CSV table of C-alpha atoms and ligand atoms in Angstrom, one decimal:
chain,number,residue,atom,x,y,z
E,30,MET,CA,131.8,121.5,108.9
E,31,THR,CA,134.7,119.9,108.0
E,32,THR,CA,137.5,120.5,110.5
E,33,PRO,CA,141.0,121.2,109.1
E,34,ASP,CA,142.1,117.8,110.9
E,35,GLN,CA,139.6,115.5,108.9
E,36,LEU,CA,140.7,117.4,105.9
E,37,GLY,CA,144.3,117.0,106.4
E,38,SER,CA,144.2,113.4,107.0
E,39,GLU,CA,142.6,112.6,103.2
E,40,PHE,CA,146.0,114.1,101.9
E,41,GLN,CA,149.0,111.6,100.8
E,42,ALA,CA,151.9,113.4,100.0
E,43,SER,CA,152.5,114.0,96.6
E,44,SER,CA,153.7,116.9,94.7
E,45,ASP,CA,151.2,116.3,91.4
E,46,PHE,CA,147.7,116.0,91.7
E,47,VAL,CA,144.0,117.6,91.5
E,48,MET,CA,141.6,118.0,94.7
E,49,SER,CA,138.0,118.6,93.9
E,50,TYR,CA,136.4,120.6,96.7
E,51,MET,CA,132.8,121.7,97.2
E,52,LEU,CA,131.8,124.4,99.4
E,53,GLU,CA,129.0,123.8,102.3
E,54,GLY,CA,126.1,126.0,100.4
E,55,GLY,CA,126.3,123.1,97.6
E,56,THR,CA,126.4,126.1,94.6
E,57,ILE,CA,130.1,126.2,94.5
E,58,ALA,CA,132.9,123.8,93.6
E,59,GLY,CA,136.4,124.0,92.6
E,60,ARG,CA,140.0,122.2,92.0
E,61,MET,CA,143.1,122.7,93.4
E,62,VAL,CA,146.0,121.4,91.1
E,63,ARG,CA,149.5,121.4,91.6
E,64,LEU,CA,152.6,120.1,89.7
E,65,GLY,CA,155.9,119.7,90.6
E,66,ALA,CA,157.6,116.3,88.8
E,67,THR,CA,155.4,116.7,86.0
E,68,VAL,CA,156.4,120.0,84.8
E,69,ASP,CA,159.7,119.4,85.5
E,70,GLU,CA,160.0,116.4,83.2
E,71,ILE,CA,158.2,118.2,80.7
E,72,VAL,CA,160.1,121.0,80.6
E,73,SER,CA,163.3,119.1,80.5
E,74,ARG,CA,162.4,117.0,77.8
E,75,HIS,CA,162.0,120.2,75.3
E,76,ASP,CA,165.1,121.9,77.1
E,77,LEU,CA,163.5,125.3,77.2
E,78,PRO,CA,164.2,128.7,78.3
E,79,LEU,CA,162.7,129.6,81.7
E,80,SER,CA,160.1,132.1,80.6
E,81,VAL,CA,158.9,129.4,78.1
E,82,GLY,CA,159.0,126.6,80.6
E,83,LEU,CA,157.3,128.6,83.3
E,84,LEU,CA,154.5,129.8,80.4
E,85,LEU,CA,154.2,126.0,79.7
E,86,CYS,CA,153.6,125.5,83.3
E,87,ASP,CA,151.0,127.7,83.3
E,88,TYR,CA,149.1,125.9,80.3
E,89,LEU,CA,149.5,122.5,81.9
E,90,VAL,CA,148.1,123.1,85.4
E,91,SER,CA,145.0,125.3,83.8
E,92,ALA,CA,144.6,122.5,80.9
E,93,ALA,CA,145.0,119.9,84.1
E,94,ALA,CA,142.0,121.8,86.2
E,95,MET,CA,139.7,122.1,83.1
E,96,ALA,CA,140.4,118.5,82.2
E,97,SER,CA,139.1,117.2,85.8
E,98,THR,CA,135.8,119.0,85.4
E,99,LEU,CA,134.9,116.4,82.5
E,100,LYS,CA,132.2,114.0,83.1
E,101,PHE,CA,133.5,111.4,80.8
E,102,ASP,CA,136.9,109.9,79.8
E,103,GLY,CA,138.4,111.9,77.1
E,104,ILE,CA,141.6,114.4,76.1
E,105,LEU,CA,141.3,118.1,76.9
E,106,THR,CA,143.8,119.9,74.8
E,107,PHE,CA,145.1,123.5,74.8
E,108,GLN,CA,146.8,124.9,71.7
E,109,THR,CA,147.9,128.4,70.8
E,110,LYS,CA,149.2,129.4,67.2
E,111,SER,CA,150.1,132.6,67.2
E,112,ASN,CA,153.3,134.7,65.6
E,113,GLY,CA,155.5,135.4,68.5
E,114,PRO,CA,158.8,133.5,69.3
E,115,VAL,CA,156.8,130.9,70.9
E,116,SER,CA,154.5,130.1,68.0
E,117,ILE,CA,152.8,127.0,68.6
E,118,LEU,CA,152.0,125.5,72.2
E,119,VAL,CA,150.3,122.7,72.9
E,120,ALA,CA,149.3,121.0,76.3
E,121,ASP,CA,147.1,117.9,76.5
E,122,VAL,CA,145.5,116.3,79.5
E,123,THR,CA,143.8,113.1,79.9
E,124,THR,CA,140.7,112.8,82.2
E,125,ASP,CA,143.1,109.6,83.8
E,126,GLY,CA,145.6,112.4,84.7
E,127,LYS,CA,148.3,111.9,82.1
E,128,LEU,CA,150.1,115.4,81.2
E,129,ARG,CA,152.2,116.2,78.0
E,130,ALA,CA,153.1,118.9,75.7
E,131,MET,CA,155.0,120.3,73.0
E,132,VAL,CA,156.4,123.8,71.9
E,133,SER,CA,157.7,125.3,68.7
E,134,LEU,CA,159.9,128.2,69.1
E,135,ASP,CA,162.3,130.5,67.4
E,136,ARG,CA,165.3,130.8,69.9
E,137,GLU,CA,167.2,133.6,68.4
E,138,ARG,CA,163.9,135.8,68.6
E,139,LEU,CA,163.4,134.5,72.3
E,140,ALA,CA,166.9,135.6,73.3
E,141,THR,CA,166.3,139.2,71.9
E,142,LEU,CA,163.5,139.6,74.8
E,143,GLY,CA,164.5,140.6,78.1
E,144,ALA,CA,164.9,138.2,81.1
E,145,LYS,CA,161.1,138.4,82.2
E,146,PRO,CA,159.1,138.5,78.6
E,147,SER,CA,155.4,139.4,79.2
E,148,LEU,CA,152.5,137.0,77.5
E,149,SER,CA,152.5,139.3,74.5
E,150,ALA,CA,156.0,139.3,73.9
E,151,LEU,CA,156.5,135.3,74.1
E,152,VAL,CA,153.1,134.3,72.1
E,153,GLY,CA,152.4,137.4,69.8
E,154,GLN,CA,149.0,137.6,68.4
E,155,GLY,CA,147.0,134.8,67.8
E,156,TYR,CA,144.8,132.2,69.5
E,157,LEU,CA,144.0,129.7,72.0
E,158,ALA,CA,142.0,126.8,70.9
E,159,ILE,CA,140.3,124.4,73.7
E,160,THR,CA,139.5,120.9,72.2
E,161,VAL,CA,137.9,118.3,74.1
E,162,ASP,CA,138.2,115.0,72.3
E,163,GLN,CA,136.2,111.8,73.8
E,164,GLY,CA,137.2,109.3,71.0
E,165,PRO,CA,136.8,108.5,67.3
E,166,ASP,CA,132.9,107.9,68.1
E,167,MET,CA,132.1,110.8,69.4
E,168,ASP,CA,132.1,114.6,68.1
E,169,ARG,CA,134.9,116.8,69.3
E,170,TYR,CA,134.1,120.1,70.8
E,171,GLN,CA,136.5,123.1,70.3
E,172,GLY,CA,136.1,126.6,71.2
E,173,VAL,CA,138.5,129.3,70.0
E,174,VAL,CA,139.5,132.5,71.5
E,175,ASP,CA,142.2,135.2,71.1
E,176,ILE,CA,145.0,135.4,73.2
E,177,VAL,CA,144.6,138.6,75.8
E,178,GLY,CA,146.1,140.1,78.5
E,179,SER,CA,149.1,139.4,80.8
E,180,SER,CA,148.5,135.3,81.7
E,181,ILE,CA,146.6,132.1,80.2
E,182,SER,CA,144.2,132.7,83.1
E,183,ASP,CA,143.2,136.1,81.3
E,184,THR,CA,142.7,134.5,78.2
E,185,LEU,CA,140.8,131.7,79.9
E,186,HIS,CA,138.7,134.4,81.8
E,187,HIS,CA,137.8,136.1,78.1
E,188,TYR,CA,137.1,132.5,76.6
E,189,PHE,CA,134.7,131.5,79.9
E,190,LYS,CA,133.1,135.2,78.9
E,191,GLN,CA,132.7,134.6,75.0
E,192,SER,CA,131.2,131.1,75.9
E,193,ASP,CA,128.9,132.4,78.5
E,194,GLN,CA,130.2,130.4,80.9
E,195,GLN,CA,130.7,133.4,83.0
E,196,ASP,CA,130.6,131.6,86.3
E,197,ILE,CA,134.2,130.1,86.4
E,198,VAL,CA,136.9,131.9,87.7
E,199,ILE,CA,140.6,130.5,87.8
E,200,LYS,CA,143.9,131.5,89.3
E,201,THR,CA,147.5,130.1,88.2
E,202,ALA,CA,151.0,130.5,89.5
E,203,ALA,CA,154.4,129.2,88.3
E,204,ASP,CA,157.8,129.6,89.7
E,205,TYR,CA,161.4,128.3,89.0
E,206,GLN,CA,163.4,127.6,92.4
E,207,ASP,CA,166.2,125.2,93.4
E,208,GLY,CA,166.5,123.8,89.8
E,209,HIS,CA,163.0,122.7,90.0
E,210,PHE,CA,159.4,124.2,88.2
E,211,ARG,CA,156.2,124.3,90.2
E,212,ALA,CA,152.8,125.1,89.0
E,213,GLY,CA,149.5,125.9,90.9
E,214,ALA,CA,145.9,126.4,90.2
E,215,LEU,CA,142.9,127.0,92.0
E,216,THR,CA,139.4,127.3,90.4
E,217,ALA,CA,136.0,127.9,91.5
E,218,GLN,CA,132.8,127.4,89.9
E,219,ARG,CA,128.9,128.0,90.4
E,220,VAL,CA,127.3,124.7,90.1
E,221,ALA,CA,123.7,123.5,90.2
E,222,PHE,CA,122.1,123.7,93.5
E,223,GLU,CA,122.3,120.2,95.0
E,224,GLY,CA,121.2,120.6,98.7
E,225,GLY,CA,122.8,122.7,101.5
E,226,ASN,CA,122.0,125.7,103.4
E,227,VAL,CA,121.1,128.2,100.7
E,228,ILE,CA,117.6,129.3,100.5
E,229,ASN,CA,117.5,131.7,97.4
E,230,GLU,CA,119.0,132.8,94.4
E,231,GLU,CA,120.0,136.2,96.0
E,232,GLU,CA,122.0,134.5,98.7
E,233,ALA,CA,123.9,132.1,96.2
E,234,LEU,CA,125.1,134.8,94.1
E,235,GLU,CA,126.4,136.6,97.2
E,236,ASP,CA,128.1,133.3,98.4
E,237,TRP,CA,129.7,133.0,94.7
E,238,ARG,CA,131.1,136.6,95.0
E,239,ARG,CA,132.8,136.0,98.1
E,240,ALA,CA,134.2,132.9,97.0
E,241,VAL,CA,135.8,134.7,94.1
E,242,ILE,CA,137.1,137.1,96.3
E,243,LEU,CA,138.4,134.5,98.9
E,244,MET,CA,139.7,132.4,96.1
E,245,GLY,CA,141.3,135.7,94.8
E,246,SER,CA,143.1,136.3,98.0
E,247,ALA,CA,145.2,133.3,97.8
E,248,THR,CA,148.8,134.3,97.2
E,249,ASP,CA,151.1,132.4,94.8
E,250,GLU,CA,153.5,131.0,97.4
E,251,GLU,CA,150.2,129.3,98.9
E,252,ILE,CA,148.9,127.7,96.0
E,253,LEU,CA,153.0,126.4,95.2
E,254,ASP,CA,154.0,125.6,98.5
E,255,PRO,CA,154.2,121.6,98.4
E,256,ASP,CA,154.5,121.8,102.5
E,257,LEU,CA,151.5,123.3,102.4
E,258,GLU,CA,148.4,120.7,102.3
E,259,PRO,CA,145.8,121.7,99.8
E,260,SER,CA,143.0,121.0,102.1
E,261,LEU,CA,144.6,123.1,104.8
E,262,LEU,CA,144.9,126.2,102.1
E,263,LEU,CA,141.2,125.4,101.4
E,264,PHE,CA,140.1,125.4,104.9
E,265,ARG,CA,142.2,128.9,105.0
E,266,LEU,CA,140.4,130.4,102.5
E,267,PHE,CA,136.7,129.4,102.4
E,268,HIS,CA,136.7,128.1,106.4
E,269,GLU,CA,133.7,130.5,107.2
E,270,ASP,CA,131.4,128.6,104.4
E,271,GLY,CA,132.8,125.1,105.2
E,272,VAL,CA,134.8,123.6,102.5
E,273,GLU,CA,134.4,119.5,101.9
E,274,VAL,CA,137.5,118.2,99.9
E,275,GLN,CA,137.7,115.0,97.8
E,276,PRO,CA,140.8,112.8,98.1
E,277,PRO,CA,143.6,114.1,95.4
E,278,LYS,CA,143.6,112.4,92.2
E,279,PRO,CA,147.5,112.0,90.9
E,280,LEU,CA,148.7,113.9,88.0
E,281,GLU,CA,151.7,112.6,85.6
E,282,ALA,CA,154.1,113.2,82.3
E,283,ALA,CA,153.0,110.6,80.1
E,284,CYS,CA,152.7,110.5,76.6
E,285,ARG,CA,150.6,108.5,74.1
E,286,CYS,CA,153.0,107.7,71.6
E,287,SER,CA,154.3,104.2,71.1
E,288,ALA,CA,156.5,102.1,68.3
E,289,GLY,CA,153.2,100.3,67.3
E,290,ARG,CA,151.7,103.8,66.3
E,291,VAL,CA,154.7,104.7,64.2
E,292,GLU,CA,154.7,101.6,62.6
E,293,ASN,CA,151.0,101.7,61.7
E,294,VAL,CA,152.0,105.2,60.0
E,295,LEU,CA,155.0,103.6,58.2
E,296,GLN,CA,152.9,100.8,56.7
E,297,SER,CA,150.5,103.5,55.3
E,298,LEU,CA,153.0,104.7,53.2
E,299,SER,CA,154.2,103.4,49.9
E,300,ALA,CA,157.9,102.0,49.3
E,301,GLU,CA,158.6,104.9,47.1
E,302,GLU,CA,157.7,107.1,50.2
E,303,LEU,CA,159.5,105.0,52.7
E,304,LEU,CA,162.7,104.8,50.9
E,305,HIS,CA,162.7,108.7,50.7
E,306,CYS,CA,162.1,108.7,54.6
E,307,GLN,CA,165.7,106.8,55.2
E,308,ASP,CA,168.5,109.2,56.4
E,309,GLU,CA,172.1,108.3,55.3
E,310,ALA,CA,172.7,105.4,57.4
E,311,GLY,CA,169.6,104.1,55.7
E,312,GLN,CA,167.3,104.3,59.2
E,313,ILE,CA,163.9,105.9,59.6
E,314,VAL,CA,164.0,108.0,62.6
E,315,SER,CA,160.7,109.3,64.1
E,316,VAL,CA,160.9,111.4,66.8
E,317,CYS,CA,157.8,112.4,69.1
E,318,GLU,CA,157.2,116.0,69.5
E,319,PHE,CA,155.7,115.7,72.9
E,320,CYS,CA,157.8,113.4,74.5
E,321,ARG,CA,161.2,113.4,72.2
E,322,SER,CA,161.4,109.8,72.5
E,323,ALA,CA,162.9,108.7,69.3
E,324,TYR,CA,162.0,105.5,67.1
E,325,ILE,CA,164.5,103.8,64.8
E,326,PHE,CA,163.3,101.8,62.3
E,327,GLU,CA,164.9,100.1,59.1
E,328,LEU,CA,163.5,98.3,55.9
E,329,ASP,CA,163.8,94.4,55.9
E,330,ASP,CA,164.6,92.7,53.0
E,331,GLY,CA,160.7,92.9,51.9
E,332,GLY,CA,161.0,96.8,52.1
E,333,ARG,CA,158.7,96.6,55.4
E,334,ALA,CA,159.6,98.8,57.9
E,335,VAL,CA,161.0,97.3,61.7
E,336,LEU,CA,161.6,98.7,64.9
E,337,VAL,CA,165.4,98.4,65.6
E,338,SER,CA,165.7,100.6,68.4
E,339,GLN,CA,164.0,103.2,70.7
E,340,THR,CA,165.0,105.6,73.2
E,341,ARG,CA,162.6,107.1,75.7
F,425,LIG,ZN1,155.7,110.9,72.8
């Protein structure tokens, strides 16, 4: 069995990471995710009210937990479309740990909600689409589920059930303290037996049920507390079963937009369309809906769009 000291020594201080763990029986694996600076940066770029900021934290941290289980390079996207004040919410995570998000919201409708609106008050009725994109040469996977319950994890559990993945559980937490957002998630999942001490399916099932209960016993404060080393939390939860952790992988806010991509889009437009894109100052301003970076182009004498400045 791994000891707390051995676990703790693998942790390098960072507020933004995903850590994989496996219980000693070999049939249960999971993830622990924490986000600090990442969610602060993403939420502040969109200037969101607290309730929407916390909702976005939940989306980002659960998307990061799921993306970390992909066995190939790609992008996992959560996209909500609904009829509430928050009508579109997109959070995407690359398998190398880059997160971004965009939100479309009606601030007037939001202002009529109380201080702590429920998930259903924020998003209304709609769906969550989970997409896995492995690049242009591969098929995209997409699963769609109705938004249900009081949190994104309720909707995800509904999704797991609907897609016959009943052996995954997730618990998320988010808060806002001292001017900073924090988010965290724990997951547990049954995995194919690869050695260990478990001798039969019944015992493996019993281990699974116990792990679900133990994971569920983690408090929001434990999940979020940046001073509580993740490996120590995992040991605290699962010590009777023995737990092995992998070194944490960093997560960060990073967008995939670039001046070159905007330029490619502009080059595909006709001269007439380009003229139509110009503002009164004769500039074409493209603002990334994810990171709010602005790319400003002007038309040269040949009518070709040329980047003149950008803000990130
Ligand atoms: Zn961007």
